Amino acid sequence: MSDLETTREILGSLISHPTVSSESNLDLMWVMADRLDRAGARVEVMKDASGAKANLFATIGPDEPGGLMLSGHSDVVPVEDQPWSADPFAMWEDDARLFGRGTCDMKGFIAACIAMAPTFASRQLTRPIHFAFTHDEEIGCLGAQTLAHILRDREVRPGLAIVGEPTSMRIIEGHKGCCEYRVTFTGREGHGSRPDLGVNASEYATRYVTRLLELREALKHRAPPGSRFEPPWTTINIGRMAGGHAPNIICGHAEVEWEMRPVQQTDADFVKRSIRDYVGDILLPEMQAGFPEALISTEVLGEVAGLEPMDQNAARYLVSELTGANGADLVAFGTEAGLFQEIGMDVVVCGPGSIEQAHKPDEFIEIGQLASCLDMLHGLADRFTAHG
């Protein structure tokens, strides 16, 4: 069986496991762990605190620092209320395309990596090749955050990483981060005719949002020189505001949900410090002057680092040589790549399939894209093989 045929067979198996983020991914992880173990990899399955989710980390080659990590997430987005032509968890083929939930985002890349494991194991590798398959990327890169912390503390960890999100095999060297927050305001309710006797949570939520909008304008002047992002500066978006029951009741509870997409970590630090100082120095003291039990609490829904373009990036050089691609691009969507960059790896995003098909009904990957990915992985095997 050819590597492409093996990849198709593995992909069909992966698709048959409906690893929507709300469900366990353990069955799929054990399937992948068994394949990698039988290929000769040293395999770890790392369960989360709930015991219902896991990351998988495996290595083929010498037990030494460095080498390259092939990274992908095991979870997929829901299919409810989407008009699929067939069962989204039973892969089908049509017109040189493979259809099913997760085919391009991103089980196609994972299948190609697993299919290549026996080839990697058959070589006398001079550097290790690692496999890192995570849980819950779609809801905040939860698994990758845990894995990054584990790898950071190890003496033996990868030096380079390819995150195989669907880029049509283009090399991506940068994307913005994504930070999401829910802020809750607790005031004191009362009759609308005596606003002086209450503490209106909606009013303080409105002032909070006004400060965020001021910071959003300030960020436009902090764009790095020559920034290639679109737009070139860090953005803030107010996604949701809620509060109150009726026009004649002082609002006692309000919520604001907002996001920030930083182009650089210094921008994220600037915004968080500025809004924290505004809450601590102005808003909360005013609220508590009228009602000592008043509160403003912030819940971090997710903080995922961006992938910052670097002048020197060994992963970019390697993948350029393996694929023959000239140059590297930036993308608007987020990935786990920045988390691995934060712990010292050189990282690029490059994988089969198009992001245009991700999250949509009748998601598909072109078989030719899988073939191109396998060509890259064969080149990696050759590059890491001892000769002579």
Short mmCIF file of C-alpha atoms in Angstrom, two decimals:
data_model
loop_
_atom_site.label_atom_id
_atom_site.label_comp_id
_atom_site.label_asym_id
_atom_site.label_seq_id
_atom_site.Cartn_x
_atom_site.Cartn_y
_atom_site.Cartn_z
CA MET A 1 0.00 0.00 0.00
CA SER A 2 1.39 3.42 -0.94
CA ASP A 3 1.84 6.16 1.62
CA LEU A 4 -1.04 8.07 0.02
CA GLU A 5 -3.34 5.06 0.24
CA THR A 6 -2.29 4.54 3.85
CA THR A 7 -2.99 8.20 4.59
CA ARG A 8 -6.48 7.89 3.11
CA GLU A 9 -7.18 4.78 5.17
CA ILE A 10 -5.94 6.45 8.38
CA LEU A 11 -7.89 9.63 7.63
CA GLY A 12 -11.10 7.66 7.25
CA SER A 13 -10.50 6.14 10.67
CA LEU A 14 -9.78 9.53 12.25
CA ILE A 15 -12.91 11.06 10.74
CA SER A 16 -15.05 8.25 12.14
CA HIS A 17 -14.25 9.51 15.64
CA PRO A 18 -16.50 12.56 16.20
CA THR A 19 -14.05 14.49 18.36
CA VAL A 20 -16.15 17.64 18.67
CA SER A 21 -14.65 19.79 21.44
CA SER A 22 -17.61 19.10 23.73
CA GLU A 23 -16.87 15.36 23.63
CA SER A 24 -14.00 13.15 24.76
CA ASN A 25 -11.11 12.51 22.36
CA LEU A 26 -9.67 9.54 24.25
CA ASP A 27 -10.79 6.82 21.84
CA LEU A 28 -9.10 8.64 18.96
CA MET A 29 -5.95 9.24 20.97
CA TRP A 30 -5.61 5.55 21.81
CA VAL A 31 -6.06 4.65 18.12
CA MET A 32 -3.29 7.07 17.11
CA ALA A 33 -1.08 6.00 20.00
CA ASP A 34 -1.39 2.34 18.95
CA ARG A 35 -0.41 3.12 15.34
CA LEU A 36 2.59 5.17 16.41
CA ASP A 37 3.66 2.57 18.98
CA ARG A 38 3.50 -0.20 16.36
CA ALA A 39 5.60 1.98 14.05
CA GLY A 40 8.32 2.19 16.71
CA ALA A 41 7.64 5.55 18.37
CA ARG A 42 8.02 6.29 22.04
CA VAL A 43 4.49 7.38 22.94
CA GLU A 44 2.95 9.35 25.81
CA VAL A 45 -0.79 9.90 26.25
CA MET A 46 -1.28 12.82 28.63
CA LYS A 47 -4.78 13.06 30.11
CA ASP A 48 -6.15 16.36 31.35
CA ALA A 49 -7.51 16.92 34.85
CA SER A 50 -10.99 15.71 33.83
CA GLY A 51 -9.65 12.45 32.46
CA ALA A 52 -11.88 12.84 29.40
CA LYS A 53 -9.38 14.63 27.15
CA ALA A 54 -5.75 13.98 26.29
CA ASN A 55 -2.74 15.15 24.36
CA LEU A 56 -0.46 12.72 22.57
CA PHE A 57 3.29 13.23 22.35
CA ALA A 58 5.53 10.73 20.57
CA THR A 59 9.11 10.60 19.32
CA ILE A 60 11.01 8.63 16.70
CA GLY A 61 14.80 8.95 16.53
CA PRO A 62 17.51 9.79 19.05
CA ASP A 63 16.58 10.79 22.59
CA GLU A 64 18.24 14.18 22.54
CA PRO A 65 17.26 17.85 22.46
CA GLY A 66 16.25 19.44 19.18
CA GLY A 67 14.71 17.88 16.15
CA LEU A 68 11.36 18.80 14.68
CA MET A 69 7.81 18.52 16.03
CA LEU A 70 4.82 17.82 13.77
CA SER A 71 1.86 19.40 15.52
CA GLY A 72 -1.89 19.13 15.01
CA HIS A 73 -5.12 19.31 17.00
CA SER A 74 -7.48 16.38 17.32
CA ASP A 75 -10.74 18.27 17.97
CA VAL A 76 -13.23 19.47 15.36
CA VAL A 77 -16.06 22.01 15.36
CA PRO A 78 -19.73 20.94 15.65
CA VAL A 79 -21.88 19.92 12.67
CA GLU A 80 -25.32 20.77 14.10
CA ASP A 81 -27.51 22.94 11.89
CA GLN A 82 -25.17 22.52 8.91
CA PRO A 83 -26.61 21.10 5.65
CA TRP A 84 -24.24 18.17 5.03
CA SER A 85 -24.76 16.02 1.93
CA ALA A 86 -23.90 12.86 3.87
CA ASP A 87 -22.79 11.65 7.28
CA PRO A 88 -19.99 14.07 8.28
CA PHE A 89 -18.29 11.36 10.32
CA ALA A 90 -18.15 8.78 7.52
CA MET A 91 -15.57 9.99 5.00
CA TRP A 92 -16.50 9.85 1.34
CA GLU A 93 -14.68 10.63 -1.89
CA ASP A 94 -15.84 12.61 -4.91
CA ASP A 95 -13.89 14.29 -7.71
CA ALA A 96 -10.44 13.70 -6.11
CA ARG A 97 -11.67 15.17 -2.84
CA LEU A 98 -12.18 13.53 0.55
CA PHE A 99 -15.17 14.84 2.49
CA GLY A 100 -15.93 14.75 6.21
CA ARG A 101 -15.68 16.84 9.36
CA GLY A 102 -12.01 17.43 10.06
CA THR A 103 -10.64 16.32 6.69
CA CYS A 104 -8.81 19.62 6.22
CA ASP A 105 -8.97 21.03 9.77
CA MET A 106 -6.86 19.18 10.55
CA LYS A 107 -6.97 15.41 10.53
CA GLY A 108 -5.60 15.25 7.00
CA PHE A 109 -2.22 16.49 8.23
CA ILE A 110 -2.33 14.17 11.24
CA ALA A 111 -3.12 11.18 9.00
CA ALA A 112 -0.16 11.99 6.74
CA CYS A 113 2.17 12.24 9.74
CA ILE A 114 1.02 8.90 11.16
CA ALA A 115 1.30 7.25 7.73
CA MET A 116 4.92 8.41 7.54
CA ALA A 117 5.86 7.11 11.00
CA PRO A 118 7.08 3.69 9.72
CA THR A 119 9.29 5.46 7.18
CA PHE A 120 10.78 7.70 9.87
CA ALA A 121 11.35 4.65 12.09
CA SER A 122 13.10 2.75 9.28
CA ARG A 123 15.72 5.48 8.88
CA GLN A 124 18.84 6.13 10.90
CA LEU A 125 17.68 9.56 11.99
CA THR A 126 20.30 12.06 13.11
CA ARG A 127 17.69 14.21 14.86
CA PRO A 128 14.40 13.25 16.51
CA ILE A 129 11.03 13.70 14.85
CA HIS A 130 8.24 14.37 17.34
CA PHE A 131 4.46 14.09 17.01
CA ALA A 132 2.25 16.40 19.10
CA PHE A 133 -1.51 15.96 18.80
CA THR A 134 -3.58 18.11 21.16
CA HIS A 135 -7.13 18.53 22.45
CA ASP A 136 -9.44 21.55 22.45
CA GLU A 137 -7.68 23.87 20.02
CA GLU A 138 -11.03 25.10 18.76
CA ILE A 139 -12.05 26.43 22.17
CA GLY A 140 -8.86 28.16 23.27
CA CYS A 141 -5.88 25.90 22.50
CA LEU A 142 -6.31 24.31 25.91
CA GLY A 143 -4.33 21.17 25.20
CA ALA A 144 -1.46 23.00 23.52
CA GLN A 145 -1.15 25.36 26.48
CA THR A 146 -0.70 22.37 28.78
CA LEU A 147 1.72 20.66 26.41
CA ALA A 148 3.81 23.81 26.01
CA HIS A 149 4.20 24.05 29.80
CA ILE A 150 5.29 20.40 29.97
CA LEU A 151 7.80 20.71 27.13
CA ARG A 152 9.21 23.96 28.52
CA ASP A 153 10.30 22.18 31.69
CA ARG A 154 11.96 19.25 29.92
CA GLU A 155 15.66 19.06 29.17
CA VAL A 156 14.86 17.14 25.97
CA ARG A 157 12.43 19.14 23.84
CA PRO A 158 11.98 19.95 20.15
CA GLY A 159 13.81 22.86 18.55
CA LEU A 160 11.58 23.32 15.50
CA ALA A 161 7.88 22.83 14.83
CA ILE A 162 5.52 22.59 11.87
CA VAL A 163 1.90 23.23 12.82
CA GLY A 164 -0.09 21.56 10.05
CA GLU A 165 -3.15 23.81 9.87
CA PRO A 166 -4.68 24.01 6.36
CA THR A 167 -2.61 26.57 4.43
CA SER A 168 -2.68 24.88 0.99
CA MET A 169 0.94 23.99 1.80
CA ARG A 170 1.94 27.66 1.90
CA ILE A 171 4.43 28.61 4.60
CA ILE A 172 2.90 30.87 7.24
CA GLU A 173 5.31 32.65 9.56
CA GLY A 174 2.94 34.90 11.50
CA HIS A 175 -0.56 35.47 12.82
CA LYS A 176 -2.09 37.61 15.53
CA GLY A 177 -2.82 36.33 18.99
CA CYS A 178 -6.34 36.02 20.38
CA CYS A 179 -7.32 37.03 23.91
CA GLU A 180 -10.96 36.77 25.05
CA TYR A 181 -12.48 38.00 28.30
CA ARG A 182 -15.79 38.13 30.16
CA VAL A 183 -16.13 40.99 32.65
CA THR A 184 -18.93 40.90 35.22
CA PHE A 185 -20.19 44.01 37.03
CA THR A 186 -22.16 43.58 40.26
CA GLY A 187 -23.94 46.66 41.59
CA ARG A 188 -27.04 47.33 43.68
CA GLU A 189 -30.54 47.19 42.26
CA GLY A 190 -33.26 49.68 43.15
CA HIS A 191 -36.17 51.66 41.81
CA GLY A 192 -35.42 53.66 38.70
CA SER A 193 -36.85 56.81 40.30
CA ARG A 194 -33.95 56.92 42.80
CA PRO A 195 -30.76 56.14 40.85
CA ASP A 196 -28.77 57.85 43.60
CA LEU A 197 -29.64 54.99 45.96
CA GLY A 198 -28.37 52.24 43.69
CA VAL A 199 -25.18 51.33 41.85
CA ASN A 200 -25.97 50.81 38.18
CA ALA A 201 -23.89 47.95 36.81
CA SER A 202 -24.82 48.78 33.21
CA GLU A 203 -23.52 52.32 33.55
CA TYR A 204 -20.14 51.10 34.81
CA ALA A 205 -20.03 48.46 32.09
CA THR A 206 -20.63 51.24 29.55
CA ARG A 207 -17.76 53.29 30.96
CA TYR A 208 -15.54 50.18 30.83
CA VAL A 209 -16.37 49.69 27.15
CA THR A 210 -15.73 53.38 26.47
CA ARG A 211 -12.24 52.98 27.91
CA LEU A 212 -11.64 49.93 25.72
CA LEU A 213 -12.62 51.95 22.65
CA GLU A 214 -10.16 54.65 23.67
CA LEU A 215 -7.44 52.02 23.93
CA ARG A 216 -8.46 50.66 20.53
CA GLU A 217 -7.72 54.04 18.99
CA ALA A 218 -4.40 54.28 20.82
CA LEU A 219 -3.35 50.89 19.44
CA LYS A 220 -3.49 52.23 15.89
CA HIS A 221 -0.46 54.35 16.72
CA ARG A 222 1.48 51.39 18.14
CA ALA A 223 1.62 49.34 14.93
CA PRO A 224 5.15 47.99 14.39
CA PRO A 225 6.99 49.67 11.51
CA GLY A 226 6.44 47.67 8.33
CA SER A 227 3.79 45.46 9.93
CA ARG A 228 2.38 43.05 7.32
CA PHE A 229 -0.75 42.23 9.29
CA GLU A 230 -4.16 43.41 8.09
CA PRO A 231 -4.91 45.71 9.77
CA PRO A 232 -1.31 46.34 10.87
CA TRP A 233 -2.20 47.13 14.49
CA THR A 234 -3.66 45.25 17.45
CA THR A 235 -7.46 45.24 17.40
CA ILE A 236 -10.16 45.23 20.09
CA ASN A 237 -13.72 44.05 19.50
CA ILE A 238 -16.70 44.34 21.84
CA GLY A 239 -18.56 41.12 21.21
CA ARG A 240 -21.38 41.12 23.75
CA MET A 241 -23.00 43.39 26.33
CA ALA A 242 -25.86 42.34 28.60
CA GLY A 243 -27.51 43.71 31.71
CA GLY A 244 -30.69 44.80 33.38
CA HIS A 245 -34.33 43.69 33.45
CA ALA A 246 -36.52 46.72 32.79
CA PRO A 247 -36.20 50.48 32.19
CA ASN A 248 -37.51 51.33 35.68
CA ILE A 249 -35.07 49.07 37.58
CA ILE A 250 -31.51 50.06 38.45
CA CYS A 251 -29.35 47.41 36.83
CA GLY A 252 -27.63 45.25 39.43
CA HIS A 253 -25.76 42.89 37.10
CA ALA A 254 -24.06 43.40 33.72
CA GLU A 255 -21.59 41.55 31.55
CA VAL A 256 -19.19 42.55 28.78
CA GLU A 257 -17.40 40.06 26.53
CA TRP A 258 -14.56 41.38 24.42
CA GLU A 259 -11.54 40.21 22.50
CA MET A 260 -8.12 41.54 21.58
CA ARG A 261 -5.93 40.34 18.71
CA PRO A 262 -2.40 41.54 19.44
CA VAL A 263 0.31 41.79 16.82
CA GLN A 264 2.92 41.91 19.58
CA GLN A 265 2.97 40.95 23.24
CA THR A 266 3.78 44.50 24.35
CA ASP A 267 0.39 45.63 23.02
CA ALA A 268 -1.42 42.98 25.03
CA ASP A 269 0.49 44.03 28.14
CA PHE A 270 -0.37 47.69 27.48
CA VAL A 271 -4.10 47.03 27.15
CA LYS A 272 -4.36 44.73 30.14
CA ARG A 273 -2.38 47.10 32.36
CA SER A 274 -4.39 50.13 31.23
CA ILE A 275 -7.81 48.56 31.75
CA ARG A 276 -6.75 47.01 35.07
CA ASP A 277 -5.61 50.41 36.35
CA TYR A 278 -8.84 52.04 35.18
CA VAL A 279 -10.91 49.47 37.03
CA GLY A 280 -8.79 49.53 40.18
CA ASP A 281 -8.23 53.29 40.42
CA ILE A 282 -11.53 54.69 39.16
CA LEU A 283 -14.47 52.39 38.44
CA LEU A 284 -14.40 50.01 41.39
CA PRO A 285 -13.75 52.68 44.08
CA GLU A 286 -16.69 54.68 42.77
CA MET A 287 -18.96 51.62 42.81
CA GLN A 288 -17.91 50.57 46.29
CA ALA A 289 -18.38 54.09 47.66
CA GLY A 290 -22.10 53.58 47.14
CA PHE A 291 -22.17 49.83 47.79
CA PRO A 292 -19.16 48.18 49.49
CA GLU A 293 -20.12 44.76 48.12
CA ALA A 294 -19.92 45.96 44.50
CA LEU A 295 -17.56 43.94 42.31
CA ILE A 296 -15.91 43.94 38.89
CA SER A 297 -14.52 40.51 38.03
CA THR A 298 -12.69 39.41 34.89
CA GLU A 299 -12.74 35.87 33.54
CA VAL A 300 -10.12 34.90 30.99
CA LEU A 301 -11.92 32.89 28.32
CA GLY A 302 -8.69 32.32 26.43
CA GLU A 303 -5.27 33.86 25.89
CA VAL A 304 -3.44 32.42 22.92
CA ALA A 305 -0.15 33.94 21.87
CA GLY A 306 0.30 35.06 18.30
CA LEU A 307 3.04 33.81 16.01
CA GLU A 308 5.44 36.70 15.54
CA PRO A 309 7.40 36.80 12.28
CA MET A 310 11.12 36.45 12.99
CA ASP A 311 14.04 37.54 10.85
CA GLN A 312 15.82 34.28 11.69
CA ASN A 313 13.59 31.20 11.67
CA ALA A 314 15.20 27.80 11.14
CA ALA A 315 11.79 26.14 10.67
CA ARG A 316 11.00 28.55 7.83
CA TYR A 317 14.34 27.81 6.16
CA LEU A 318 13.81 24.05 6.48
CA VAL A 319 10.24 24.00 5.15
CA SER A 320 11.22 26.33 2.29
CA GLU A 321 13.85 23.79 1.25
CA LEU A 322 11.45 20.87 1.64
CA THR A 323 8.60 22.43 -0.36
CA GLY A 324 10.51 24.68 -2.75
CA ALA A 325 8.37 27.62 -1.63
CA ASN A 326 9.72 31.12 -1.92
CA GLY A 327 8.78 33.46 0.90
CA ALA A 328 6.28 33.15 3.71
CA ASP A 329 2.92 34.76 4.42
CA LEU A 330 0.77 35.90 7.33
CA VAL A 331 -2.81 34.79 8.04
CA ALA A 332 -5.78 36.17 9.94
CA PHE A 333 -6.75 32.94 11.73
CA GLY A 334 -5.07 31.76 14.91
CA THR A 335 -3.20 28.54 15.67
CA GLU A 336 -1.24 26.87 18.45
CA ALA A 337 2.06 27.97 16.89
CA GLY A 338 2.64 30.99 19.12
CA LEU A 339 2.49 28.83 22.24
CA PHE A 340 5.42 26.79 20.99
CA GLN A 341 7.30 29.89 19.84
CA GLU A 342 6.95 31.26 23.39
CA ILE A 343 8.97 28.35 24.81
CA GLY A 344 11.82 28.83 22.38
CA MET A 345 10.96 26.84 19.26
CA ASP A 346 11.28 28.13 15.71
CA VAL A 347 7.82 27.55 14.25
CA VAL A 348 5.91 27.80 10.97
CA VAL A 349 2.38 26.84 9.99
CA CYS A 350 2.16 24.68 6.87
CA GLY A 351 -0.34 21.98 6.06
CA PRO A 352 -2.61 20.43 3.43
CA GLY A 353 -6.07 21.72 2.58
CA SER A 354 -7.58 25.17 2.44
CA ILE A 355 -8.86 27.20 5.37
CA GLU A 356 -11.74 28.16 3.06
CA GLN A 357 -13.22 24.69 3.65
CA ALA A 358 -12.69 24.62 7.41
CA HIS A 359 -15.76 24.70 9.69
CA LYS A 360 -18.16 24.51 6.73
CA PRO A 361 -20.66 21.82 5.71
CA ASP A 362 -19.20 19.27 3.29
CA GLU A 363 -15.69 20.12 4.48
CA PHE A 364 -13.12 18.50 2.18
CA ILE A 365 -9.47 18.12 1.37
CA GLU A 366 -8.07 17.57 -2.09
CA ILE A 367 -6.15 14.32 -2.45
CA GLY A 368 -3.43 16.24 -4.27
CA GLN A 369 -2.89 18.32 -1.13
CA LEU A 370 -2.27 15.17 0.90
CA ALA A 371 0.22 14.04 -1.74
CA SER A 372 2.07 17.36 -1.47
CA CYS A 373 2.18 17.03 2.31
CA LEU A 374 3.62 13.53 2.01
CA ASP A 375 6.28 14.86 -0.37
CA MET A 376 7.30 17.38 2.31
CA LEU A 377 7.45 14.66 4.97
CA HIS A 378 9.52 12.38 2.70
CA GLY A 379 11.92 15.27 2.22
CA LEU A 380 12.08 15.65 6.00
CA ALA A 381 12.93 11.97 6.38
CA ASP A 382 15.74 12.32 3.83
CA ARG A 383 17.06 15.48 5.48
CA PHE A 384 17.18 13.87 8.92
CA THR A 385 18.72 10.57 7.74
CA ALA A 386 22.38 9.79 8.28
CA HIS A 387 24.27 9.07 5.04
CA GLY A 388 27.56 7.41 4.39
#
